[in-house]
PDB file of C-alpha atoms in Angstrom:
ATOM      1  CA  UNK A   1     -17.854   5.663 -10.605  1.00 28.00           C
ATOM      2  CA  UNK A   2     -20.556   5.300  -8.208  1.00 31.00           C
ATOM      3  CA  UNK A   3     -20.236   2.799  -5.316  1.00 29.00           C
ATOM      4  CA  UNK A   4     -23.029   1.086  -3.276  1.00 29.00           C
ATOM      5  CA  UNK A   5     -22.034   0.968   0.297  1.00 30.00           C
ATOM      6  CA  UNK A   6     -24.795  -0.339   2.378  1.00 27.00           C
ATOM      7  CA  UNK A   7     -22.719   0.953   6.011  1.00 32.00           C
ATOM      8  CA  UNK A   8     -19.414   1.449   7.276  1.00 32.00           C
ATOM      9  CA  UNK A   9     -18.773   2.468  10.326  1.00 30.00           C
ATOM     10  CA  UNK A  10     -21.943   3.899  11.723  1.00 31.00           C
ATOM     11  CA  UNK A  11     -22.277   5.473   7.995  1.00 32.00           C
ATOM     12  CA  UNK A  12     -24.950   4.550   5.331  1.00 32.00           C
ATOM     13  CA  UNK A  13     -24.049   5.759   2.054  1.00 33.00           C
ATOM     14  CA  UNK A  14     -25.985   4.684  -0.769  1.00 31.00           C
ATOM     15  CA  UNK A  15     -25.823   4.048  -4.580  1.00 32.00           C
ATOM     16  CA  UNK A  16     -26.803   7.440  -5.540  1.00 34.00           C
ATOM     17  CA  UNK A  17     -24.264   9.115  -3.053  1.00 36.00           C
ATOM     18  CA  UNK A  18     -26.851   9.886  -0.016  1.00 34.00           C
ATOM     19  CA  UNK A  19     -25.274  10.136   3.367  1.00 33.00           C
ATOM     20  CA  UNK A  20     -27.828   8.890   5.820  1.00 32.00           C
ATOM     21  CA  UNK A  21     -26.498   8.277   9.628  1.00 33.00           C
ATOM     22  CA  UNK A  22     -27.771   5.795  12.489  1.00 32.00           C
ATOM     23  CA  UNK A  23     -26.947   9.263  14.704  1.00 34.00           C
ATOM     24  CA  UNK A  24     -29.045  11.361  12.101  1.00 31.00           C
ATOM     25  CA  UNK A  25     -29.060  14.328  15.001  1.00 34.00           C
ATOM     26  CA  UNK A  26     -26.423  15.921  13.460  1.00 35.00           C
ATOM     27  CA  UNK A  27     -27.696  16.076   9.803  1.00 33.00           C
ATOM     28  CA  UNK A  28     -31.567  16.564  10.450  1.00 31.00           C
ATOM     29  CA  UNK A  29     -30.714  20.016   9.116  1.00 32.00           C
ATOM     30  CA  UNK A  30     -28.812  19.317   6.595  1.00 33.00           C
ATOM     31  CA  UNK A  31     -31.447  17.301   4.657  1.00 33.00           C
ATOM     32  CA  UNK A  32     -29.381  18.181   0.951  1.00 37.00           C
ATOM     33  CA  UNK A  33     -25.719  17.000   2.418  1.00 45.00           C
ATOM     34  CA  UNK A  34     -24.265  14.082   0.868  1.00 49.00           C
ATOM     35  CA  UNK A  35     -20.541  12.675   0.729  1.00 56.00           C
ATOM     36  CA  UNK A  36     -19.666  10.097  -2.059  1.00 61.00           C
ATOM     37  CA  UNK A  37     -17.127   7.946  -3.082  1.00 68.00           C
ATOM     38  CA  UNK A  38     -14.902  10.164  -5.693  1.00 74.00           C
ATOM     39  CA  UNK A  39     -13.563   8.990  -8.658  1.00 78.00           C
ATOM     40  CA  UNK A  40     -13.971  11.686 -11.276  1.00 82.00           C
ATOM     41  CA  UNK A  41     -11.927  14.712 -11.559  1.00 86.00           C
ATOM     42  CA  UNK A  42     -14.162  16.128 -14.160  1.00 86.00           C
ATOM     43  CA  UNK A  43     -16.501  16.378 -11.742  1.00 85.00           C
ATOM     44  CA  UNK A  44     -14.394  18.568  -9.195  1.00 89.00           C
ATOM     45  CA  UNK A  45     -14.951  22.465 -10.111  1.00 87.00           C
ATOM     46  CA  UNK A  46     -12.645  23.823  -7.607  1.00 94.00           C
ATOM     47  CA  UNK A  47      -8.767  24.485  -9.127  1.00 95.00           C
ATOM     48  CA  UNK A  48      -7.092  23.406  -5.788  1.00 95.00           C
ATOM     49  CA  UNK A  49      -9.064  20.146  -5.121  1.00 95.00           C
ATOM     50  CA  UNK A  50      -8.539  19.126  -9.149  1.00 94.00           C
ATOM     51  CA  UNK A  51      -4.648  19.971  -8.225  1.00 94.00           C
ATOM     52  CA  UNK A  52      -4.398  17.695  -5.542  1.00 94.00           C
ATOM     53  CA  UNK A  53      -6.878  15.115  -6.610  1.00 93.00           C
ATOM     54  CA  UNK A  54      -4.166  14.638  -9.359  1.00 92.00           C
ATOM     55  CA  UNK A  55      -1.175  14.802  -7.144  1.00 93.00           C
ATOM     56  CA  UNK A  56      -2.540  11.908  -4.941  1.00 93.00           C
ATOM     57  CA  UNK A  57      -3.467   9.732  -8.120  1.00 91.00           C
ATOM     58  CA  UNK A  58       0.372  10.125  -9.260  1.00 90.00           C
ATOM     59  CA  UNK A  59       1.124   9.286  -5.852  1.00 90.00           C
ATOM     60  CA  UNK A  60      -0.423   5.585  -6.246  1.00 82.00           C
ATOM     61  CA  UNK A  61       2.031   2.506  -6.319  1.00 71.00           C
ATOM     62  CA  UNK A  62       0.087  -0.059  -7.779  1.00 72.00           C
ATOM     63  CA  UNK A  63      -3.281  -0.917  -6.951  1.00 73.00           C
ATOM     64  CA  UNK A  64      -2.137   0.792  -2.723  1.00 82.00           C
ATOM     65  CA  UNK A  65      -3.328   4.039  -1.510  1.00 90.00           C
ATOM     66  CA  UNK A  66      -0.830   6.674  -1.624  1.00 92.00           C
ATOM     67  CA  UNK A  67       1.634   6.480   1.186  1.00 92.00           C
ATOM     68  CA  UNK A  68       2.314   8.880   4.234  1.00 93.00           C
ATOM     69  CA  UNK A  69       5.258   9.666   3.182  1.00 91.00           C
ATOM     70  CA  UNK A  70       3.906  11.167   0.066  1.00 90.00           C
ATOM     71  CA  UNK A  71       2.558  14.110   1.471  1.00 91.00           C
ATOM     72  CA  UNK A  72       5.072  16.601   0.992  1.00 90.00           C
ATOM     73  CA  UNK A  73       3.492  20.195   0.634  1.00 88.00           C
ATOM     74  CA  UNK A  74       6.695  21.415  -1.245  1.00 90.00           C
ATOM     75  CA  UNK A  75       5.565  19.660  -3.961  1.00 89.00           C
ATOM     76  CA  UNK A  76       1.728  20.523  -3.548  1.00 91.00           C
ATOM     77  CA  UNK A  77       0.416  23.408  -6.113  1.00 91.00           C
ATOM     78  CA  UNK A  78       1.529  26.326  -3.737  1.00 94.00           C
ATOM     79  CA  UNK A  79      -2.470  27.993  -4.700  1.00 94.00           C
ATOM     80  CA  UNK A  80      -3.813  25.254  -2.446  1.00 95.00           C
ATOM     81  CA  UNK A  81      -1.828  25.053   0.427  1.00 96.00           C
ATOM     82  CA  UNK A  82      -3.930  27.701   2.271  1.00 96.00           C
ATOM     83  CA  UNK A  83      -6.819  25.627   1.882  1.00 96.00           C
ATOM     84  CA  UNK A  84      -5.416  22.598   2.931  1.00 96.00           C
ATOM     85  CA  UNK A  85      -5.876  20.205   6.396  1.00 96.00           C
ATOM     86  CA  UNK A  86      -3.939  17.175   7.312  1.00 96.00           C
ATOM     87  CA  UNK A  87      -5.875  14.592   9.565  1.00 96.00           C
ATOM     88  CA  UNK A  88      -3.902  11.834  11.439  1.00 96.00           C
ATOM     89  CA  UNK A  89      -6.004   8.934  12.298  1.00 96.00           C
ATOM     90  CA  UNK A  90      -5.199   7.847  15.660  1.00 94.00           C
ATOM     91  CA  UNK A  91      -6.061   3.704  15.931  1.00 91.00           C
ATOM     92  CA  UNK A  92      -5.823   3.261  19.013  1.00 92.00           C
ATOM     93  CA  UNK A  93      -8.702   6.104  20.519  1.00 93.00           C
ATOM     94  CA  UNK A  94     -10.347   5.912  16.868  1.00 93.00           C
ATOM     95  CA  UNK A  95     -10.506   9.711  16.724  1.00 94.00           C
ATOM     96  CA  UNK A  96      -8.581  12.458  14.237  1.00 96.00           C
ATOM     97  CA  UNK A  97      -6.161  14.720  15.048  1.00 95.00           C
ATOM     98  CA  UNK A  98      -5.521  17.436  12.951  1.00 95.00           C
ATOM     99  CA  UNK A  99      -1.574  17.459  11.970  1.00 95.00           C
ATOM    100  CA  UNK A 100      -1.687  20.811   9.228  1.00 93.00           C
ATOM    101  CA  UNK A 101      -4.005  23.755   8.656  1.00 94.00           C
ATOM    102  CA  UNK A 102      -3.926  26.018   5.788  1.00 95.00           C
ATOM    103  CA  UNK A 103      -4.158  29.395   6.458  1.00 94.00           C
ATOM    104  CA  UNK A 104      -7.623  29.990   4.221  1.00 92.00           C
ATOM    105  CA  UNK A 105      -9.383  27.063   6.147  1.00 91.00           C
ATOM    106  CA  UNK A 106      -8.158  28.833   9.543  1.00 91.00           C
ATOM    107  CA  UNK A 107      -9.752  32.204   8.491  1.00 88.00           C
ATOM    108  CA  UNK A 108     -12.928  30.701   7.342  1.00 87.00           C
ATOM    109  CA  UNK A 109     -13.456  28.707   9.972  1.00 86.00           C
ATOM    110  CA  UNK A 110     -12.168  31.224  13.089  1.00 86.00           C
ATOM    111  CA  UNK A 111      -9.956  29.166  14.671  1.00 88.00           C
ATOM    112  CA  UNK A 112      -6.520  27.347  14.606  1.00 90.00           C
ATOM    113  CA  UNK A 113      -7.171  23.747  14.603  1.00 88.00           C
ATOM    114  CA  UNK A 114      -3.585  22.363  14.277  1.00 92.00           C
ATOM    115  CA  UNK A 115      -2.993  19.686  17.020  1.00 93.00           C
ATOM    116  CA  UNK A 116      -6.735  19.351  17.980  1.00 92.00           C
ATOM    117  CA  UNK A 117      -9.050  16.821  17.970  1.00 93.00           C
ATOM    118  CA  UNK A 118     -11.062  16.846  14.761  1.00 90.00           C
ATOM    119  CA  UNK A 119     -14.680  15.739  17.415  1.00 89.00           C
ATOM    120  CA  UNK A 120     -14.137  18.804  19.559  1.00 90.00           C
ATOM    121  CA  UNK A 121     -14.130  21.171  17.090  1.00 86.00           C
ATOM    122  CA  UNK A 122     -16.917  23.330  16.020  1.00 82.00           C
ATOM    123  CA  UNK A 123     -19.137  21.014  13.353  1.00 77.00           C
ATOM    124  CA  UNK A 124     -16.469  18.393  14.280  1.00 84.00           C
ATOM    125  CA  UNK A 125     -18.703  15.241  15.085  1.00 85.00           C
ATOM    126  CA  UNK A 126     -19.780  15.226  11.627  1.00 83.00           C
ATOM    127  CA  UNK A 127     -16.580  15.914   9.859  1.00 86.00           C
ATOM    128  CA  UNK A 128     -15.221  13.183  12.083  1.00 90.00           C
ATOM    129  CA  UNK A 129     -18.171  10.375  10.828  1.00 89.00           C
ATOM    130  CA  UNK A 130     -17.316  11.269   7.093  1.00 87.00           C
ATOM    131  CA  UNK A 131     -13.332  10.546   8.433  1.00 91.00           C
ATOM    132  CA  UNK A 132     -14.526   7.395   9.879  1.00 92.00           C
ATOM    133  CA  UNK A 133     -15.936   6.384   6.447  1.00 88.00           C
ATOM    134  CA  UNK A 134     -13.121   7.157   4.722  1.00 90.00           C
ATOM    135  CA  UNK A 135     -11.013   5.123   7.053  1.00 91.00           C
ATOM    136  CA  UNK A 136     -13.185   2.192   6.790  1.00 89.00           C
ATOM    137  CA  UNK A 137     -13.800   2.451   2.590  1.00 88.00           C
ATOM    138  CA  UNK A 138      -9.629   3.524   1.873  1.00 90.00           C
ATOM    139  CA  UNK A 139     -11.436   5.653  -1.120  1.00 89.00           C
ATOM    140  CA  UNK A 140     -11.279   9.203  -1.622  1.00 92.00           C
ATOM    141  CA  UNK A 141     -14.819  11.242  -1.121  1.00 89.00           C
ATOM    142  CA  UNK A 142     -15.905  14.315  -2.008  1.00 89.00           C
ATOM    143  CA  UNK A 143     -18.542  16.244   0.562  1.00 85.00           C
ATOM    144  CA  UNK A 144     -20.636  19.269  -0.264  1.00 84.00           C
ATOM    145  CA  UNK A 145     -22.718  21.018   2.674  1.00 81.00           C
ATOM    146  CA  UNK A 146     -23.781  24.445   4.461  1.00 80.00           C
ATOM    147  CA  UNK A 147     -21.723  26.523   6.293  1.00 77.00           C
ATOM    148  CA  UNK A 148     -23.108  26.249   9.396  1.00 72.00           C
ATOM    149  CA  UNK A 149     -20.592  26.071  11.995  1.00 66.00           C
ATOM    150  CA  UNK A 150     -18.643  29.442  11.600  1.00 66.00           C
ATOM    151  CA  UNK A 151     -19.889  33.302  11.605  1.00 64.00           C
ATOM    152  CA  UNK A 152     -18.088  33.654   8.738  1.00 69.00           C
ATOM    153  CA  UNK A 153     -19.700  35.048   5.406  1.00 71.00           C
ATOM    154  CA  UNK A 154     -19.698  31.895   3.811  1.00 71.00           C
ATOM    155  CA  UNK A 155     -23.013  29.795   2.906  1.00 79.00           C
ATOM    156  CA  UNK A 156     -21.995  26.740   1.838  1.00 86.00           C
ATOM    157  CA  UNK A 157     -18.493  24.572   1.747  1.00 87.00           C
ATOM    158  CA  UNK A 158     -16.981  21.502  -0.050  1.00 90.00           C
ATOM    159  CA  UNK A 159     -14.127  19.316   0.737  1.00 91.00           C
ATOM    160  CA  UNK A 160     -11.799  16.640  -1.091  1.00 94.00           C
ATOM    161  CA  UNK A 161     -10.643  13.754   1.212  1.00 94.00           C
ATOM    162  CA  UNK A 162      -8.082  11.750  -0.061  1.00 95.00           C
ATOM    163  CA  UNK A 163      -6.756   8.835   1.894  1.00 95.00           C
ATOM    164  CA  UNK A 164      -3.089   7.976   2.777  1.00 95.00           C
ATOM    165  CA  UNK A 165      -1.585   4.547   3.970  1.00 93.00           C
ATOM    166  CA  UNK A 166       0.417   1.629   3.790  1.00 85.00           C
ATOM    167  CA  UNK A 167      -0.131  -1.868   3.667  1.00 77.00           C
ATOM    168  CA  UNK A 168      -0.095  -2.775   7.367  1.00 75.00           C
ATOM    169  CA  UNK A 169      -1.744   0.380   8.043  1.00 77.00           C
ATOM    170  CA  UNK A 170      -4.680   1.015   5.238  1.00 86.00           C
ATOM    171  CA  UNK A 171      -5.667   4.713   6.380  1.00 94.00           C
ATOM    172  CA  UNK A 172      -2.905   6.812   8.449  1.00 95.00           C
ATOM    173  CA  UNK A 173      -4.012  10.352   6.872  1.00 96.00           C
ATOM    174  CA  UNK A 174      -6.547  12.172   5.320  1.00 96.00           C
ATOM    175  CA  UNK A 175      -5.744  14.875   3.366  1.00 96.00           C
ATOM    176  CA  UNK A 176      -8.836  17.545   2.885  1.00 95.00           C
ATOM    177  CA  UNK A 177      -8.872  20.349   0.496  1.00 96.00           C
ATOM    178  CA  UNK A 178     -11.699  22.799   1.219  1.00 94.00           C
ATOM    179  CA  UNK A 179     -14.020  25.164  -1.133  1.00 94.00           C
ATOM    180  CA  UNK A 180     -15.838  27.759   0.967  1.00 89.00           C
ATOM    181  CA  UNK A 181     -18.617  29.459  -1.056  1.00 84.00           C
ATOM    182  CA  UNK A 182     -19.409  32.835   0.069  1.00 79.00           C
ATOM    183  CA  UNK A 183     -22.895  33.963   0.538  1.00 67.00           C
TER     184      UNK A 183
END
């Protein structure tokens, strides 16, 4: 399924899936990124993001996102907890915090993010706008990009979103599972 959104919160994506920013400074070199809406788990290559894309659609009560207290990684395919990040969105200062880091996602980026700021992390800003869109849109997206912000041997990455919330609270968590693509 393949939404139109003309913008949500500072984010243009359009029909065909084509991230385009008011702030385009951080994507002027990344001319061939894009994040979508996600809908289609035939479309997902990666093992652990297919695993957990199907987790989080058992997780649905009715027509509601998946709530918080859903995210139990006992029950998560133990082959993709390594790969794994938890972001809290934090309404009152608008910004990401993140909760969990696998231990795969720690070694390709260099760094233990648990319990920092998603914004002042290296390539941060941008993970944070795609946050921000999922916040805003309560959908699940999919984002495929370069490697950029690591020494690490990898070229190119890809990460599953998938939203968490309740009613009186539409977006509380993220949950990302990363690809990293070595070069």
């Amino acid at each position: 399924m393949d939404l139109a959104i003309s913008q949500v919160s500072g984010i243009a994506v359009n029909s065909g899936g084509g991230l385009v920013s008011e702030n385009r400074s951080e994507f002027n070199s990344m001319s061939d990124d894009w994040v979508r809406p996600f809908h289609d788990i035939d479309a997902l290559t990666d093992q652990n993001q297919r695993m957990l894309f199907r987790y989080w659609q058992d997780s649905h009560l009715g027509g509601d996102l998946p709530s918080p207290d859903c995210i139990d990684p006992l029950a998560f395919p133990t082959a993709a907890l390594p790969f794994l990040v938890l972001e809290e969105y934090e309404r009152d200062t608008r910004r990401f915090r993140t909760r969990l880091t696998g231990t795969a996602y720690r070694d390709a980026v260099g760094y233990e993010g648990t319990n920092r700021r998603t914004d002042e992390t290296p390539g941060g800003h941008a993970a944070a706008e795609r946050l921000h869109w999922i916040v805003e849109a309560s959908q699940p997206y999919w984002y495929q990009g370069p490697f950029s912000f690591s020494a690490r041997p990898w070229t190119a990455f890809s990460v599953l979103s998938l939203p968490f919330g309740r009613v009186d609270e539409p977006v509380s968590r993220v949950l990302c599972v990363f690809d990293f693509q070595p070069g």
